[in-house]
PDB file of C-alpha atoms in Angstrom:
ATOM      1  CA  MET W1148       4.882  14.949  20.197  1.00  0.00           C
ATOM      2  CA  ASP W1149       4.479  15.423  23.617  1.00  0.00           C
ATOM      3  CA  GLN W1150       5.324  12.588  26.303  1.00  0.00           C
ATOM      4  CA  ALA W1151       1.921  11.940  27.876  1.00  0.00           C
ATOM      5  CA  MET W1152       0.729  10.953  24.070  1.00  0.00           C
ATOM      6  CA  ILE W1153       4.342   9.219  23.332  1.00  0.00           C
ATOM      7  CA  GLU W1154       3.335   6.998  26.681  1.00  0.00           C
ATOM      8  CA  GLN W1155      -0.982   6.832  25.795  1.00  0.00           C
ATOM      9  CA  ILE W1156       0.108   5.490  22.467  1.00  0.00           C
ATOM     10  CA  ALA W1157       3.232   3.247  22.987  1.00  0.00           C
ATOM     11  CA  ALA W1158       0.614   1.596  25.808  1.00  0.00           C
ATOM     12  CA  LEU W1159      -1.520   1.037  22.959  1.00  0.00           C
ATOM     13  CA  VAL W1160       1.518  -0.640  20.766  1.00  0.00           C
ATOM     14  CA  PRO W1161       1.822  -4.304  22.464  1.00  0.00           C
ATOM     15  CA  LYS W1162       5.629  -5.564  24.085  1.00  0.00           C
ATOM     16  CA  GLY W1163       7.905  -7.017  21.860  1.00  0.00           C
ATOM     17  CA  ALA W1164       6.064  -5.876  18.648  1.00  0.00           C
ATOM     18  CA  ARG W1165       8.015  -4.888  14.702  1.00  0.00           C
ATOM     19  CA  VAL W1166       6.659  -2.132  14.192  1.00  0.00           C
ATOM     20  CA  LEU W1167       6.486   0.865  10.403  1.00  0.00           C
ATOM     21  CA  ASP W1168       5.952   4.481  12.218  1.00  0.00           C
ATOM     22  CA  LEU W1169       4.824   5.899   9.131  1.00  0.00           C
ATOM     23  CA  GLY W1170       5.873   9.990   9.449  1.00  0.00           C
ATOM     24  CA  CYS W1171       7.917   9.742  11.952  1.00  0.00           C
ATOM     25  CA  GLY W1172       8.903  12.840  12.551  1.00  0.00           C
ATOM     26  CA  LYS W1173      12.342  12.566  15.036  1.00  0.00           C
ATOM     27  CA  GLY W1174      11.878   8.881  15.614  1.00  0.00           C
ATOM     28  CA  GLU W1175      11.062   9.834  18.649  1.00  0.00           C
ATOM     29  CA  LEU W1176       7.776   7.519  19.934  1.00  0.00           C
ATOM     30  CA  LEU W1177       9.702   4.441  17.973  1.00  0.00           C
ATOM     31  CA  GLU W1178      12.647   4.906  19.986  1.00  0.00           C
ATOM     32  CA  TYR W1179      10.565   5.169  23.214  1.00  0.00           C
ATOM     33  CA  LEU W1180       8.823   2.083  22.250  1.00  0.00           C
ATOM     34  CA  LEU W1181      12.454  -0.093  20.822  1.00  0.00           C
ATOM     35  CA  LYS W1182      13.897   1.449  25.213  1.00  0.00           C
ATOM     36  CA  ARG W1183      10.866   0.440  27.091  1.00  0.00           C
ATOM     37  CA  HIS W1184       9.150  -1.649  25.100  1.00  0.00           C
ATOM     38  CA  ALA W1185      11.462  -4.168  23.096  1.00  0.00           C
ATOM     39  CA  CYS W1186       9.862  -4.037  20.277  1.00  0.00           C
ATOM     40  CA  SER W1187      11.305  -3.366  16.596  1.00  0.00           C
ATOM     41  CA  GLY W1188      11.057  -2.097  13.579  1.00  0.00           C
ATOM     42  CA  TYR W1189      11.349   0.969  11.059  1.00  0.00           C
ATOM     43  CA  GLY W1190      10.021   4.269  10.856  1.00  0.00           C
ATOM     44  CA  VAL W1191       9.243   6.055   6.807  1.00  0.00           C
ATOM     45  CA  GLU W1192      10.306  10.354   7.539  1.00  0.00           C
ATOM     46  CA  ILE W1193      10.488  12.779   4.540  1.00  0.00           C
ATOM     47  CA  ASP W1194      12.169  15.478   5.942  1.00  0.00           C
ATOM     48  CA  ASP W1195      16.106  14.826   6.131  1.00  0.00           C
ATOM     49  CA  ALA W1196      16.954  16.693   9.237  1.00  0.00           C
ATOM     50  CA  ASN W1197      13.853  14.557  10.941  1.00  0.00           C
ATOM     51  CA  VAL W1198      16.052  11.155   9.129  1.00  0.00           C
ATOM     52  CA  LEU W1199      19.428  12.101  10.248  1.00  0.00           C
ATOM     53  CA  GLU W1200      17.841  13.346  13.220  1.00  0.00           C
ATOM     54  CA  CYS W1201      16.259   9.682  13.729  1.00  0.00           C
ATOM     55  CA  ALA W1202      20.152   7.846  12.557  1.00  0.00           C
ATOM     56  CA  LYS W1203      21.053   9.324  15.643  1.00  0.00           C
ATOM     57  CA  ARG W1204      18.401   7.826  17.695  1.00  0.00           C
ATOM     58  CA  GLY W1205      19.387   4.825  16.217  1.00  0.00           C
ATOM     59  CA  VAL W1206      16.886   4.231  15.013  1.00  0.00           C
ATOM     60  CA  ASN W1207      16.157   2.548  11.906  1.00  0.00           C
ATOM     61  CA  VAL W1208      14.537   5.086   9.457  1.00  0.00           C
ATOM     62  CA  ILE W1209      13.813   4.681   4.986  1.00  0.00           C
ATOM     63  CA  GLN W1210      13.143   7.607   3.663  1.00  0.00           C
ATOM     64  CA  LEU W1211      10.607   7.478   1.604  1.00  0.00           C
ATOM     65  CA  ASN W1212       7.727   9.919   0.750  1.00  0.00           C
ATOM     66  CA  LEU W1213       4.015   9.341   1.697  1.00  0.00           C
ATOM     67  CA  GLU W1214       1.958   9.744  -1.218  1.00  0.00           C
ATOM     68  CA  GLU W1215       4.173   6.817  -3.081  1.00  0.00           C
ATOM     69  CA  GLY W1216       3.166   4.062  -0.995  1.00  0.00           C
ATOM     70  CA  LEU W1217       4.034   1.421   0.801  1.00  0.00           C
ATOM     71  CA  ALA W1218       3.988  -0.942  -1.817  1.00  0.00           C
ATOM     72  CA  ILE W1219       7.839  -1.610  -0.467  1.00  0.00           C
ATOM     73  CA  PHE W1220       6.287  -3.608   2.595  1.00  0.00           C
ATOM     74  CA  GLU W1221       4.440  -6.902   1.781  1.00  0.00           C
ATOM     75  CA  ASP W1222       1.027  -7.331   3.111  1.00  0.00           C
ATOM     76  CA  ARG W1223       0.795  -7.899   7.423  1.00  0.00           C
ATOM     77  CA  SER W1224       4.717  -7.055   7.384  1.00  0.00           C
ATOM     78  CA  PHE W1225       4.338  -5.592  10.555  1.00  0.00           C
ATOM     79  CA  ASP W1226       2.019  -6.162  13.578  1.00  0.00           C
ATOM     80  CA  VAL W1227       1.571  -2.032  13.980  1.00  0.00           C
ATOM     81  CA  VAL W1228       1.921   0.454  12.316  1.00  0.00           C
ATOM     82  CA  LEU W1229       1.657   4.003  13.139  1.00  0.00           C
ATOM     83  CA  GLN W1230      -0.258   7.207  11.571  1.00  0.00           C
ATOM     84  CA  LEU W1231       0.392   9.871  13.989  1.00  0.00           C
ATOM     85  CA  GLN W1232       0.023  13.306  12.848  1.00  0.00           C
ATOM     86  CA  THR W1233       0.162  12.226   9.339  1.00  0.00           C
ATOM     87  CA  LEU W1234      -2.984  11.847   7.900  1.00  0.00           C
ATOM     88  CA  GLN W1235      -4.212  15.870   7.722  1.00  0.00           C
ATOM     89  CA  HIS W1236      -1.171  16.496   5.428  1.00  0.00           C
ATOM     90  CA  LEU W1237      -1.701  13.767   2.703  1.00  0.00           C
ATOM     91  CA  ARG W1238      -3.547  14.147  -0.900  1.00  0.00           C
ATOM     92  CA  ASN W1239      -5.044  10.349  -0.912  1.00  0.00           C
ATOM     93  CA  THR W1240      -6.537  10.039   3.253  1.00  0.00           C
ATOM     94  CA  GLU W1241      -8.714   7.504   2.131  1.00  0.00           C
ATOM     95  CA  ALA W1242      -5.992   5.036   0.547  1.00  0.00           C
ATOM     96  CA  MET W1243      -2.853   5.222   3.079  1.00  0.00           C
ATOM     97  CA  LEU W1244      -5.464   4.256   5.889  1.00  0.00           C
ATOM     98  CA  ARG W1245      -5.876   1.663   3.047  1.00  0.00           C
ATOM     99  CA  GLU W1246      -2.401   0.795   2.877  1.00  0.00           C
ATOM    100  CA  THR W1247      -1.711   1.043   6.608  1.00  0.00           C
ATOM    101  CA  ALA W1248      -4.070  -2.113   6.948  1.00  0.00           C
ATOM    102  CA  ARG W1249      -2.582  -3.849   4.378  1.00  0.00           C
ATOM    103  CA  VAL W1250       0.594  -3.596   5.528  1.00  0.00           C
ATOM    104  CA  GLY W1251      -0.109  -4.086   9.664  1.00  0.00           C
ATOM    105  CA  GLN W1252      -2.003  -6.576  11.434  1.00  0.00           C
ATOM    106  CA  ILE W1253      -2.769  -3.464  13.739  1.00  0.00           C
ATOM    107  CA  GLY W1254      -3.493  -0.097  12.979  1.00  0.00           C
ATOM    108  CA  ILE W1255      -3.317   3.402  14.905  1.00  0.00           C
ATOM    109  CA  VAL W1256      -3.865   6.057  13.543  1.00  0.00           C
ATOM    110  CA  SER W1257      -4.084  10.217  15.348  1.00  0.00           C
ATOM    111  CA  PHE W1258      -4.914  13.706  13.727  1.00  0.00           C
ATOM    112  CA  PRO W1259      -6.257  16.586  14.992  1.00  0.00           C
ATOM    113  CA  ASN W1260     -10.254  16.827  15.662  1.00  0.00           C
ATOM    114  CA  PHE W1261     -11.447  20.080  13.824  1.00  0.00           C
ATOM    115  CA  ALA W1262     -14.650  18.889  15.220  1.00  0.00           C
ATOM    116  CA  HIS W1263     -13.114  20.178  19.194  1.00  0.00           C
ATOM    117  CA  TRP W1264     -15.265  23.405  20.612  1.00  0.00           C
ATOM    118  CA  PRO W1265     -12.113  25.730  20.594  1.00  0.00           C
ATOM    119  CA  ASN W1266     -12.378  25.532  16.805  1.00  0.00           C
ATOM    120  CA  ARG W1267     -15.791  25.189  16.327  1.00  0.00           C
ATOM    121  CA  LEU W1268     -16.539  28.489  18.471  1.00  0.00           C
ATOM    122  CA  HIS W1269     -13.552  29.662  15.833  1.00  0.00           C
ATOM    123  CA  VAL W1270     -15.252  28.775  12.671  1.00  0.00           C
ATOM    124  CA  LEU W1271     -18.146  30.394  14.889  1.00  0.00           C
ATOM    125  CA  ARG W1272     -16.985  34.328  14.751  1.00  0.00           C
ATOM    126  CA  GLY W1273     -16.414  33.349  10.446  1.00  0.00           C
ATOM    127  CA  ARG W1274     -12.427  32.293  11.060  1.00  0.00           C
ATOM    128  CA  MET W1275      -9.103  28.990  11.125  1.00  0.00           C
ATOM    129  CA  PRO W1276      -8.912  27.583  14.031  1.00  0.00           C
ATOM    130  CA  VAL W1277      -5.120  28.841  15.116  1.00  0.00           C
ATOM    131  CA  THR W1278      -4.583  26.276  18.113  1.00  0.00           C
ATOM    132  CA  ARG W1279      -2.305  24.556  19.974  1.00  0.00           C
ATOM    133  CA  VAL W1280      -2.448  21.570  18.457  1.00  0.00           C
ATOM    134  CA  MET W1281      -3.607  23.149  14.961  1.00  0.00           C
ATOM    135  CA  PRO W1282      -1.350  26.511  15.284  1.00  0.00           C
ATOM    136  CA  TYR W1283      -1.151  27.984  12.050  1.00  0.00           C
ATOM    137  CA  GLN W1284      -2.937  30.477  10.124  1.00  0.00           C
ATOM    138  CA  TRP W1285      -5.115  28.588   7.016  1.00  0.00           C
ATOM    139  CA  TYR W1286      -2.613  30.162   4.831  1.00  0.00           C
ATOM    140  CA  ASP W1287       0.555  28.761   6.192  1.00  0.00           C
ATOM    141  CA  THR W1288      -0.924  24.790   6.492  1.00  0.00           C
ATOM    142  CA  PRO W1289       1.150  22.039   6.352  1.00  0.00           C
ATOM    143  CA  ASN W1290      -2.206  20.536   6.502  1.00  0.00           C
ATOM    144  CA  ILE W1291      -4.020  19.287   3.472  1.00  0.00           C
ATOM    145  CA  ARG W1292      -7.245  18.509   5.088  1.00  0.00           C
ATOM    146  CA  VAL W1293      -9.007  18.330   8.616  1.00  0.00           C
ATOM    147  CA  GLY W1294     -11.631  15.176  10.060  1.00  0.00           C
ATOM    148  CA  THR W1295     -12.692  14.792  12.815  1.00  0.00           C
ATOM    149  CA  TYR W1296     -13.257  11.629  15.823  1.00  0.00           C
ATOM    150  CA  ALA W1297     -16.746  11.359  13.994  1.00  0.00           C
ATOM    151  CA  ASP W1298     -15.216  11.741   9.943  1.00  0.00           C
ATOM    152  CA  PHE W1299     -12.897   9.102  10.917  1.00  0.00           C
ATOM    153  CA  GLU W1300     -15.199   6.613  12.694  1.00  0.00           C
ATOM    154  CA  ILE W1301     -17.080   7.132   9.452  1.00  0.00           C
ATOM    155  CA  LEU W1302     -13.902   6.856   6.932  1.00  0.00           C
ATOM    156  CA  ALA W1303     -13.494   2.706   8.787  1.00  0.00           C
ATOM    157  CA  GLY W1304     -17.363   1.911   8.444  1.00  0.00           C
ATOM    158  CA  LYS W1305     -16.571   2.472   4.830  1.00  0.00           C
ATOM    159  CA  ASN W1306     -12.752   0.613   4.215  1.00  0.00           C
ATOM    160  CA  ASN W1307     -13.732  -2.511   6.083  1.00  0.00           C
ATOM    161  CA  LEU W1308     -12.255  -0.995   9.166  1.00  0.00           C
ATOM    162  CA  ARG W1309     -12.736  -2.366  12.939  1.00  0.00           C
ATOM    163  CA  ILE W1310     -12.231  -0.059  15.795  1.00  0.00           C
ATOM    164  CA  LEU W1311     -10.498  -1.695  18.306  1.00  0.00           C
ATOM    165  CA  ASP W1312     -10.362   1.109  20.299  1.00  0.00           C
ATOM    166  CA  SER W1313     -10.868   5.438  20.078  1.00  0.00           C
ATOM    167  CA  PHE W1314      -9.817   8.140  22.550  1.00  0.00           C
ATOM    168  CA  GLY W1315      -9.334  11.850  22.151  1.00  0.00           C
ATOM    169  CA  PHE W1316      -6.471  14.290  23.995  1.00  0.00           C
ATOM    170  CA  GLN W1317      -6.758  17.639  25.592  1.00  0.00           C
ATOM    171  CA  ALA W1318      -4.354  18.919  26.704  1.00  0.00           C
ATOM    172  CA  GLY W1319      -2.153  15.252  27.966  1.00  0.00           C
ATOM    173  CA  GLN W1320      -5.188  14.115  29.481  1.00  0.00           C
ATOM    174  CA  VAL W1321      -7.076  11.605  27.917  1.00  0.00           C
ATOM    175  CA  VAL W1322     -10.794  11.667  26.933  1.00  0.00           C
ATOM    176  CA  ARG W1323     -13.759   9.796  26.114  1.00  0.00           C
ATOM    177  CA  THR W1324     -16.624  11.362  27.635  1.00  0.00           C
ATOM    178  CA  LEU W1325     -17.459  13.085  24.188  1.00  0.00           C
ATOM    179  CA  PRO W1326     -14.396  13.140  22.962  1.00  0.00           C
ATOM    180  CA  ASN W1327     -15.648  14.739  19.548  1.00  0.00           C
ATOM    181  CA  LEU W1328     -17.089  17.643  20.777  1.00  0.00           C
ATOM    182  CA  MET W1329     -13.842  17.596  23.849  1.00  0.00           C
ATOM    183  CA  ALA W1330     -10.654  16.267  22.981  1.00  0.00           C
ATOM    184  CA  SER W1331      -8.098  17.918  19.929  1.00  0.00           C
ATOM    185  CA  VAL W1332      -6.720  14.705  18.423  1.00  0.00           C
ATOM    186  CA  ALA W1333      -8.345  12.169  17.898  1.00  0.00           C
ATOM    187  CA  VAL W1334      -6.847   8.721  18.849  1.00  0.00           C
ATOM    188  CA  PHE W1335      -7.821   5.047  16.831  1.00  0.00           C
ATOM    189  CA  LYS W1336      -6.016   1.903  16.954  1.00  0.00           C
ATOM    190  CA  PHE W1337      -8.360  -0.589  14.077  1.00  0.00           C
ATOM    191  CA  ASP W1338      -7.766  -4.156  12.328  1.00  0.00           C
ATOM    192  CA  ARG W1339      -9.007  -4.841   8.709  1.00  0.00           C
ATOM    193  CA  GLY W1340     -12.295  -6.459  10.897  1.00  0.00           C
ATOM    194  CA  GLY W1341     -13.350 -10.252   9.826  1.00  0.00           C
TER     195      GLY W1341
END
């Protein structure tokens, strides 16, 4: 995750929040939140090398396979649950989205937006897209599924999630105009609604 995206996501997190970062990678965002926003919390990561990097950064990390769910966490035990660039790697995306909403007061997700216009051009030419955000060939991608900005809006509604903020991200810039077409990454902030 680049610095511009870290700062933009961090701006969605209230200062002093208790944060759970699912699929936290090397812990860069959580470290930023701990140091600059006085947040506390945990990262969840499965990869051994990433768990070690988190520990080196001073980030509390739990090694856990997200496919097994979040049963170790109580309802609403965190102010914010982050799930950045992980949904596309999960077999049961909808169940993990519901778990995110159960465990946190607020959820923030991001994922590659398959509807970004260069991806559409690749598909029109009969090829799967290979881009900076999705740098893999169709046969070696870690992504189990692809989704779009518009698809997430529908999924959120189906699961009674209220979207509090949403935008796209492209080349270090926030995209609020036509994000389904113009952004390579979709970002949503949501809660369980009323």
